């Protein structure tokens, strides 16, 4: 399938890629060409709802506008280089970007909904000790075109005559820390919510963060989607080790930022994610501590069985332990669910995503040394 489509013969590099332009950006683009702003909604519909990328097929634009757009703009999508389906129906795509880097996107079908897990960066700079993406280091931020391109491609591949809305939810939980690519992520999330594009309500778009406070404050005002926070520990000492950004934004400040996020947004609850690591963060005492920490934040808690990867040095808590941990939290009034692991055999589960790219930090080297000594805690 030809996925990077333009309808002229000039090299693509000289054409502006409009794939990631939200309505406002398109309106400004058309105004700069001396065109009426309503052209923006026409283009959004063609591209994001009709999968039409050739200006020549956009029949409600004048011939001369089609010709001049073909001269200057295009819609470029990542290229699919691998497509895997797991036994439970979870599907993972490896996507190649224009610069040769690759990223992963995962589709998780359920009875009443379909969730797409979208990446925001090539790799991740945050270095959480239990995450496979972190091991690979960081290369660069994705553009808004590359972020929305994941939804565009998945939608195009999944849509069928029996199911015209295969993707009902998007979670920014793939590779990367979305808050460290704030502008591009927000622009892509606006497109997700745009009526003339994907029309997802803000409840159906979730951003997962390890807890960057200034960006959480901005997001609550600028694009208040559902928020998930990767907590993973009930106290600063342990969280500093598992989620190093905690040294900058410790738990009490994070909880205050979470309370602030929910203010003014009726029924908004924060989803806390907590990966269950055997013998590390899964004791009864830690469950009780966690209940206290979460006590006055409107929230629900997701316990995530740890998904292992080579050389991680961790193992998952047993199901019995996870259930017991959950029961303690439930007794203390915290709504707690255990997240079902999906797509594990194709490495599509939480924290297992790892595209192909070169690390641009010195992290990989450091980790190789750590793995050899076997000491990652
Ligand atoms: N950087 C963002 C989003 C990406 S990770 C964040 O930190 O929230 C999505 C979720 O998967 C996070 O809660 C992350 O902590 C969790 N995760 C990472 N590695 C994991 C692993 N090996 N097993 C289970 N969950 C993991």
Tab-separated table of C-alpha atoms and ligand atoms in Angstrom:
chain	number	residue	atom	x	y	z
A	1	UNK	CA	0.000	0.000	0.000
A	2	UNK	CA	1.294	3.475	-0.870
A	3	UNK	CA	0.998	5.429	2.341
A	4	UNK	CA	3.108	8.504	1.808
A	5	UNK	CA	1.007	10.139	-0.762
A	6	UNK	CA	1.466	13.280	-2.744
A	7	UNK	CA	0.074	13.994	-6.147
A	8	UNK	CA	2.943	15.760	-7.759
A	9	UNK	CA	6.435	14.982	-8.814
A	10	UNK	CA	8.413	17.423	-6.723
A	11	UNK	CA	10.532	15.951	-3.961
A	12	UNK	CA	8.493	15.645	-0.773
A	13	UNK	CA	11.042	17.470	1.316
A	14	UNK	CA	10.048	20.752	-0.290
A	15	UNK	CA	6.361	20.194	0.458
A	16	UNK	CA	4.808	21.160	3.769
A	17	UNK	CA	3.359	18.120	5.564
A	18	UNK	CA	-0.137	19.126	6.694
A	19	UNK	CA	-0.958	15.822	8.411
A	20	UNK	CA	-0.462	17.201	11.913
A	21	UNK	CA	-2.165	20.569	11.418
A	22	UNK	CA	-5.158	20.990	13.715
A	23	UNK	CA	-8.082	23.162	12.685
A	24	UNK	CA	-6.480	26.382	13.873
A	25	UNK	CA	-3.193	25.642	12.116
A	26	UNK	CA	-5.033	24.820	8.881
A	27	UNK	CA	-7.126	27.970	9.110
A	28	UNK	CA	-3.962	30.021	9.494
A	29	UNK	CA	-2.405	28.141	6.596
A	30	UNK	CA	-5.336	28.899	4.287
A	31	UNK	CA	-5.470	32.505	5.391
A	32	UNK	CA	-1.788	32.838	4.518
A	33	UNK	CA	-2.701	31.653	1.017
A	34	UNK	CA	-5.494	34.235	0.797
A	35	UNK	CA	-8.161	31.514	1.133
A	36	UNK	CA	-11.213	31.390	3.392
A	37	UNK	CA	-10.712	29.638	6.757
A	38	UNK	CA	-13.557	27.146	6.103
A	39	UNK	CA	-11.180	25.315	3.740
A	40	UNK	CA	-9.680	23.904	6.934
A	41	UNK	CA	-12.746	21.829	7.769
A	42	UNK	CA	-12.996	20.579	4.193
A	43	UNK	CA	-9.414	19.338	4.324
A	44	UNK	CA	-9.847	17.804	7.785
A	45	UNK	CA	-12.785	15.750	6.558
A	46	UNK	CA	-11.024	14.525	3.430
A	47	UNK	CA	-7.887	13.493	5.252
A	48	UNK	CA	-9.037	12.313	8.671
A	49	UNK	CA	-12.470	10.974	7.818
A	50	UNK	CA	-12.191	9.866	4.173
A	51	UNK	CA	-8.537	8.774	4.059
A	52	UNK	CA	-8.087	10.912	0.951
A	53	UNK	CA	-4.618	12.406	0.694
A	54	UNK	CA	-4.509	13.493	-2.951
A	55	UNK	CA	-5.560	17.075	-3.456
A	56	UNK	CA	-6.714	16.150	-6.955
A	57	UNK	CA	-9.502	14.008	-5.412
A	58	UNK	CA	-10.762	16.763	-3.109
A	59	UNK	CA	-13.635	17.698	-5.343
A	60	UNK	CA	-15.099	20.491	-3.235
A	61	UNK	CA	-11.941	22.577	-3.703
A	62	UNK	CA	-11.608	24.652	-6.847
A	63	UNK	CA	-9.357	23.264	-9.567
A	64	UNK	CA	-6.893	26.080	-9.174
A	65	UNK	CA	-6.682	25.624	-5.400
A	66	UNK	CA	-6.137	21.875	-5.845
A	67	UNK	CA	-3.331	22.585	-8.276
A	68	UNK	CA	-1.636	25.135	-6.068
A	69	UNK	CA	-1.924	22.946	-2.942
A	70	UNK	CA	-0.350	20.045	-4.835
A	71	UNK	CA	2.591	22.323	-5.567
A	72	UNK	CA	3.215	23.207	-1.966
A	73	UNK	CA	1.764	20.663	0.474
A	74	UNK	CA	1.281	16.950	1.120
A	75	UNK	CA	0.110	14.487	3.764
A	76	UNK	CA	2.803	12.147	4.934
A	77	UNK	CA	2.165	9.105	7.095
A	78	UNK	CA	4.663	6.811	8.793
A	79	UNK	CA	5.326	3.600	6.903
A	80	UNK	CA	4.237	0.255	8.346
A	81	UNK	CA	7.176	-2.107	8.490
A	82	UNK	CA	5.714	-4.778	10.736
A	83	UNK	CA	2.170	-5.730	11.718
A	84	UNK	CA	1.681	-8.346	14.442
A	85	UNK	CA	-1.532	-9.709	15.931
A	86	UNK	CA	-1.479	-11.507	19.264
A	87	UNK	CA	-3.789	-14.376	20.285
A	88	UNK	CA	-6.034	-12.019	22.241
A	89	UNK	CA	-6.481	-9.753	19.208
A	90	UNK	CA	-4.039	-7.061	20.355
A	91	UNK	CA	-2.281	-5.664	17.306
A	92	UNK	CA	1.096	-3.967	17.207
A	93	UNK	CA	2.561	-1.967	14.374
A	94	UNK	CA	6.186	-1.048	13.934
A	95	UNK	CA	6.230	2.238	12.032
A	96	UNK	CA	9.140	3.793	10.206
A	97	UNK	CA	9.458	7.552	10.247
A	98	UNK	CA	10.909	9.696	7.495
A	99	UNK	CA	14.302	9.948	9.208
A	100	UNK	CA	14.598	6.149	9.477
A	101	UNK	CA	13.740	5.924	13.198
A	102	UNK	CA	10.920	3.604	14.156
A	103	UNK	CA	8.239	3.592	16.823
A	104	UNK	CA	5.437	1.294	17.960
A	105	UNK	CA	1.657	1.689	18.180
A	106	UNK	CA	-0.731	-0.824	19.756
A	107	UNK	CA	-4.442	-1.491	19.237
A	108	UNK	CA	-6.328	-3.201	22.055
A	109	UNK	CA	-9.806	-4.463	21.080
A	110	UNK	CA	-12.392	-5.070	23.796
A	111	UNK	CA	-16.061	-6.023	23.640
A	112	UNK	CA	-17.462	-2.508	23.696
A	113	UNK	CA	-14.474	-0.400	22.711
A	114	UNK	CA	-11.190	-0.254	20.855
A	115	UNK	CA	-8.224	1.524	22.402
A	116	UNK	CA	-5.196	2.789	20.522
A	117	UNK	CA	-1.984	3.218	22.504
A	118	UNK	CA	0.010	6.003	20.842
A	119	UNK	CA	3.703	6.927	21.157
A	120	UNK	CA	4.827	10.514	21.721
A	121	UNK	CA	8.624	10.279	21.441
A	122	UNK	CA	11.293	8.144	19.805
A	123	UNK	CA	12.465	6.473	23.010
A	124	UNK	CA	12.232	8.158	26.383
A	125	UNK	CA	14.586	10.281	28.453
A	126	UNK	CA	13.077	9.603	31.860
A	127	UNK	CA	14.912	6.446	32.803
A	128	UNK	CA	12.231	4.649	34.863
A	129	UNK	CA	13.977	1.537	36.134
A	130	UNK	CA	11.329	-1.029	35.091
A	131	UNK	CA	10.523	0.212	31.554
A	132	UNK	CA	11.871	-1.338	28.347
A	133	UNK	CA	11.556	1.925	26.402
A	134	UNK	CA	13.832	3.643	28.919
A	135	UNK	CA	16.547	1.080	28.273
A	136	UNK	CA	16.850	2.202	24.704
A	137	UNK	CA	17.441	5.817	25.576
A	138	UNK	CA	16.028	8.816	23.773
A	139	UNK	CA	16.317	10.050	20.222
A	140	UNK	CA	13.786	12.842	19.562
A	141	UNK	CA	10.257	14.149	19.954
A	142	UNK	CA	7.622	13.055	17.449
A	143	UNK	CA	6.020	15.760	15.316
A	144	UNK	CA	2.265	16.287	15.610
A	145	UNK	CA	2.005	14.655	12.153
A	146	UNK	CA	3.781	11.542	13.427
A	147	UNK	CA	1.558	11.391	16.507
A	148	UNK	CA	-1.773	11.804	14.708
A	149	UNK	CA	-0.375	9.680	11.852
A	150	UNK	CA	-0.500	6.660	14.194
A	151	UNK	CA	-4.245	7.134	14.705
A	152	UNK	CA	-4.778	7.883	11.014
A	153	UNK	CA	-3.020	4.699	9.918
A	154	UNK	CA	-4.639	2.458	12.526
A	155	UNK	CA	-8.058	3.831	11.705
A	156	UNK	CA	-7.528	3.310	7.999
A	157	UNK	CA	-6.444	-0.295	8.544
A	158	UNK	CA	-9.142	-1.219	11.054
A	159	UNK	CA	-12.210	0.431	9.584
A	160	UNK	CA	-14.567	-2.001	7.860
A	161	UNK	CA	-18.134	-2.090	6.537
A	162	UNK	CA	-19.248	-3.723	9.846
A	163	UNK	CA	-17.288	-1.335	12.020
A	164	UNK	CA	-16.959	2.276	10.981
A	165	UNK	CA	-15.611	3.348	14.403
A	166	UNK	CA	-13.007	0.781	15.404
A	167	UNK	CA	-11.079	3.190	17.649
A	168	UNK	CA	-13.197	4.641	20.454
A	169	UNK	CA	-10.386	5.595	22.846
A	170	UNK	CA	-6.830	6.855	22.581
A	171	UNK	CA	-4.251	6.561	25.340
A	172	UNK	CA	-0.969	8.460	25.137
A	173	UNK	CA	0.792	5.531	26.824
A	174	UNK	CA	3.144	4.302	24.149
A	175	UNK	CA	6.823	5.160	23.917
A	176	UNK	CA	7.896	8.424	25.508
A	177	UNK	CA	6.809	10.989	28.064
A	178	UNK	CA	4.048	13.010	26.365
A	179	UNK	CA	4.498	16.002	28.701
A	180	UNK	CA	8.054	16.440	27.428
A	181	UNK	CA	6.654	16.892	23.917
A	182	UNK	CA	3.836	19.106	25.107
A	183	UNK	CA	3.035	21.293	22.077
A	184	UNK	CA	3.009	18.513	19.500
A	185	UNK	CA	1.042	16.184	21.760
A	186	UNK	CA	-1.590	18.842	22.482
A	187	UNK	CA	-1.929	19.669	18.812
A	188	UNK	CA	-2.454	15.972	17.996
A	189	UNK	CA	-4.924	15.560	20.883
A	190	UNK	CA	-6.902	18.533	19.532
A	191	UNK	CA	-7.191	16.709	16.230
A	192	UNK	CA	-8.354	13.589	18.066
A	193	UNK	CA	-11.154	15.654	19.618
A	194	UNK	CA	-11.978	17.654	16.494
A	195	UNK	CA	-15.509	16.988	15.190
A	196	UNK	CA	-14.311	17.157	11.583
A	197	UNK	CA	-11.551	14.641	12.284
A	198	UNK	CA	-12.011	11.886	14.922
A	199	UNK	CA	-14.588	13.455	17.256
A	200	UNK	CA	-13.374	11.735	20.426
A	201	UNK	CA	-14.615	13.308	23.662
A	202	UNK	CA	-12.014	14.469	26.176
A	203	UNK	CA	-12.922	11.536	28.406
A	204	UNK	CA	-11.880	9.145	25.670
A	205	UNK	CA	-8.456	10.676	25.226
A	206	UNK	CA	-6.059	9.873	28.077
A	207	UNK	CA	-2.588	11.221	28.605
A	208	UNK	CA	-0.293	9.210	30.864
A	209	UNK	CA	2.535	11.047	32.599
A	210	UNK	CA	5.195	10.247	35.134
A	211	UNK	CA	4.202	13.530	36.774
A	212	UNK	CA	5.601	16.743	35.298
A	213	UNK	CA	3.899	19.387	37.377
A	214	UNK	CA	4.181	22.555	35.249
A	215	UNK	CA	2.822	20.729	32.198
A	216	UNK	CA	-0.033	19.215	34.232
A	217	UNK	CA	-1.051	22.737	35.218
A	218	UNK	CA	-0.949	23.920	31.621
A	219	UNK	CA	-2.855	20.918	30.342
A	220	UNK	CA	-5.716	21.405	32.803
A	221	UNK	CA	-6.305	24.833	31.262
A	222	UNK	CA	-5.398	24.244	27.631
A	223	UNK	CA	-6.557	20.722	26.826
A	224	UNK	CA	-8.125	18.989	29.843
A	225	UNK	CA	-8.169	15.372	28.670
A	226	UNK	CA	-8.311	12.412	31.068
A	227	UNK	CA	-5.123	12.123	33.050
A	228	UNK	CA	-3.247	9.005	34.141
A	229	UNK	CA	-0.287	9.338	36.488
A	230	UNK	CA	2.427	6.702	36.817
A	231	UNK	CA	2.925	6.497	40.565
A	232	UNK	CA	4.429	3.042	41.248
A	233	UNK	CA	5.537	3.745	44.833
A	234	UNK	CA	3.885	5.023	48.028
A	235	UNK	CA	6.870	7.037	49.294
A	236	UNK	CA	9.563	9.309	47.887
A	237	UNK	CA	12.450	7.058	48.796
A	238	UNK	CA	11.225	4.219	46.595
A	239	UNK	CA	9.742	6.437	43.902
A	240	UNK	CA	13.059	8.284	43.512
A	241	UNK	CA	14.523	4.938	42.573
A	242	UNK	CA	11.752	3.682	40.264
A	243	UNK	CA	10.678	6.968	38.650
A	244	UNK	CA	13.688	9.310	38.913
A	245	UNK	CA	11.696	12.442	37.921
A	246	UNK	CA	10.281	12.130	41.460
A	247	UNK	CA	13.434	13.830	42.732
A	248	UNK	CA	12.252	16.958	40.970
A	249	UNK	CA	8.512	16.567	41.607
A	250	UNK	CA	7.988	14.587	44.826
A	251	UNK	CA	4.802	12.774	45.814
A	252	UNK	CA	3.101	15.394	48.001
A	253	UNK	CA	3.484	18.080	45.316
A	254	UNK	CA	2.324	15.599	42.697
A	255	UNK	CA	-0.812	14.811	44.726
A	256	UNK	CA	-1.566	18.520	45.056
A	257	UNK	CA	-1.177	18.940	41.284
A	258	UNK	CA	-3.545	15.994	40.780
A	259	UNK	CA	-6.169	17.546	43.068
A	260	UNK	CA	-5.791	20.821	41.164
A	261	UNK	CA	-6.217	19.012	37.843
A	262	UNK	CA	-9.557	17.590	38.889
A	263	UNK	CA	-10.853	20.947	40.190
A	264	UNK	CA	-13.305	22.593	37.868
A	265	UNK	CA	-13.634	19.398	35.843
A	266	UNK	CA	-16.722	17.684	37.211
A	267	UNK	CA	-16.476	13.900	37.558
A	268	UNK	CA	-12.837	14.016	36.496
A	269	UNK	CA	-10.812	11.368	38.304
A	270	UNK	CA	-7.099	10.790	38.030
A	271	UNK	CA	-6.116	7.236	37.111
A	272	UNK	CA	-3.031	6.207	39.051
A	273	UNK	CA	-0.901	3.489	37.509
A	274	UNK	CA	1.055	1.209	39.785
A	275	UNK	CA	3.236	-1.527	38.320
A	276	UNK	CA	3.377	-4.534	40.648
A	277	UNK	CA	7.006	-5.511	41.301
A	278	UNK	CA	7.554	-8.580	43.485
A	279	UNK	CA	9.234	-7.722	46.778
A	280	UNK	CA	9.729	-4.081	45.751
A	281	UNK	CA	6.443	-2.160	46.070
A	282	UNK	CA	3.802	-4.826	46.779
A	283	UNK	CA	3.704	-5.361	50.573
A	284	UNK	CA	0.669	-4.867	52.838
A	285	UNK	CA	2.404	-1.945	54.547
A	286	UNK	CA	2.986	-0.310	51.167
A	287	UNK	CA	-0.670	-0.855	50.241
A	288	UNK	CA	-1.767	0.953	53.416
A	289	UNK	CA	0.714	3.758	52.806
A	290	UNK	CA	-0.562	4.096	49.254
A	291	UNK	CA	-4.165	4.320	50.449
A	292	UNK	CA	-3.140	7.238	52.677
A	293	UNK	CA	-1.320	9.017	49.856
A	294	UNK	CA	-4.330	8.713	47.558
A	295	UNK	CA	-6.861	9.365	50.300
A	296	UNK	CA	-7.921	12.848	49.292
A	297	UNK	CA	-7.419	12.778	45.541
A	298	UNK	CA	-10.470	11.939	43.392
A	299	UNK	CA	-9.027	8.871	41.714
A	300	UNK	CA	-9.023	5.263	40.697
A	301	UNK	CA	-6.031	2.980	40.857
A	302	UNK	CA	-4.828	0.596	38.152
A	303	UNK	CA	-2.523	-2.179	39.291
A	304	UNK	CA	-0.382	-3.313	36.365
A	305	UNK	CA	1.296	-6.719	36.532
A	306	UNK	CA	4.935	-6.096	35.612
A	307	UNK	CA	5.675	-7.101	32.025
A	308	UNK	CA	9.135	-8.517	31.954
A	309	UNK	CA	11.865	-8.001	29.392
A	310	UNK	CA	15.378	-9.377	29.111
A	311	UNK	CA	17.688	-8.141	31.839
A	312	UNK	CA	15.065	-6.115	33.676
A	313	UNK	CA	16.058	-7.481	37.076
A	314	UNK	CA	12.433	-7.362	38.274
A	315	UNK	CA	9.646	-9.904	38.372
A	316	UNK	CA	5.907	-9.411	38.650
A	317	UNK	CA	4.034	-9.881	41.903
A	318	UNK	CA	1.911	-13.037	41.879
A	319	UNK	CA	-1.787	-12.758	41.136
A	320	UNK	CA	-2.574	-13.695	44.747
A	321	UNK	CA	-0.355	-10.860	45.989
A	322	UNK	CA	-1.873	-8.395	43.548
A	323	UNK	CA	-5.400	-9.363	44.623
A	324	UNK	CA	-4.484	-9.009	48.272
A	325	UNK	CA	-2.907	-5.602	47.638
A	326	UNK	CA	-6.059	-4.586	45.781
A	327	UNK	CA	-8.303	-5.775	48.637
A	328	UNK	CA	-6.446	-3.632	51.170
A	329	UNK	CA	-6.873	-0.556	48.982
A	330	UNK	CA	-10.531	-1.321	48.308
A	331	UNK	CA	-11.164	-1.666	52.041
A	332	UNK	CA	-9.680	1.780	52.486
A	333	UNK	CA	-12.093	3.158	49.901
A	334	UNK	CA	-9.760	3.403	46.882
A	335	UNK	CA	-11.402	2.150	43.689
A	336	UNK	CA	-8.800	-0.356	42.458
A	337	UNK	CA	-8.667	-2.600	39.396
A	338	UNK	CA	-6.000	-4.935	38.106
A	339	UNK	CA	-5.159	-4.159	34.515
A	340	UNK	CA	-5.360	-7.183	32.276
A	341	UNK	CA	-2.106	-7.779	30.466
A	342	UNK	CA	-2.712	-7.747	26.730
A	343	UNK	CA	-0.526	-8.707	23.816
A	344	UNK	CA	2.353	-9.887	25.965
A	345	UNK	CA	3.636	-12.533	23.541
A	346	UNK	CA	4.173	-9.905	20.852
A	347	UNK	CA	5.818	-7.515	23.360
A	348	UNK	CA	2.921	-5.085	23.014
A	349	UNK	CA	2.139	-4.792	26.720
A	350	UNK	CA	2.794	-1.737	28.928
A	351	UNK	CA	6.460	-0.853	29.084
A	352	UNK	CA	7.468	-3.358	26.419
A	353	UNK	CA	7.391	-0.977	23.474
A	354	UNK	CA	10.716	-0.415	21.826
A	355	UNK	CA	11.097	0.786	18.255
A	356	UNK	CA	14.403	0.882	16.448
A	357	UNK	CA	16.537	3.981	16.794
A	358	UNK	CA	19.846	5.205	18.058
A	359	UNK	CA	20.151	6.494	21.563
A	360	UNK	CA	21.330	10.080	21.618
A	361	UNK	CA	22.069	10.086	25.313
A	362	UNK	CA	24.744	7.976	26.949
A	363	UNK	CA	22.072	5.865	28.629
A	364	UNK	CA	22.453	2.632	26.643
A	365	UNK	CA	26.083	2.410	27.606
A	366	UNK	CA	25.322	2.990	31.250
A	367	UNK	CA	22.650	0.299	31.207
A	368	UNK	CA	24.903	-2.226	29.540
A	369	UNK	CA	27.297	-1.810	32.424
A	370	UNK	CA	24.503	-2.099	34.953
A	371	UNK	CA	23.098	-5.227	33.354
A	372	UNK	CA	26.457	-6.932	33.460
A	373	UNK	CA	26.799	-6.409	37.182
A	374	UNK	CA	23.167	-7.461	37.560
A	375	UNK	CA	22.476	-4.607	39.923
A	376	UNK	CA	19.731	-2.309	38.757
A	377	UNK	CA	18.170	-1.238	42.024
B	1	LIG	N1	5.824	8.140	30.138
B	1	LIG	C1	4.450	7.986	30.398
B	1	LIG	C2	3.677	7.090	29.429
B	1	LIG	C3	4.291	5.780	28.956
B	1	LIG	S1	4.252	4.292	29.893
B	1	LIG	C4	4.239	7.547	31.834
B	1	LIG	O1	5.223	7.352	32.537
B	1	LIG	O2	3.104	7.463	32.276
B	1	LIG	C5	2.664	3.712	30.155
B	1	LIG	C6	2.549	2.950	31.490
B	1	LIG	O3	3.200	1.673	31.485
B	1	LIG	C7	3.172	3.728	32.624
B	1	LIG	O4	2.383	3.694	33.765
B	1	LIG	C8	4.453	2.957	32.834
B	1	LIG	O5	4.984	3.213	34.087
B	1	LIG	C9	3.986	1.529	32.646
B	1	LIG	N2	5.088	0.594	32.437
B	1	LIG	C10	6.324	0.861	31.998
B	1	LIG	N3	7.065	-0.266	31.959
B	1	LIG	C11	6.280	-1.264	32.383
B	1	LIG	C12	6.473	-2.676	32.528
B	1	LIG	N4	7.635	-3.247	32.203
B	1	LIG	N5	5.440	-3.403	32.969
B	1	LIG	C13	4.253	-2.821	33.243
B	1	LIG	N6	4.016	-1.514	33.113
B	1	LIG	C14	5.008	-0.732	32.697
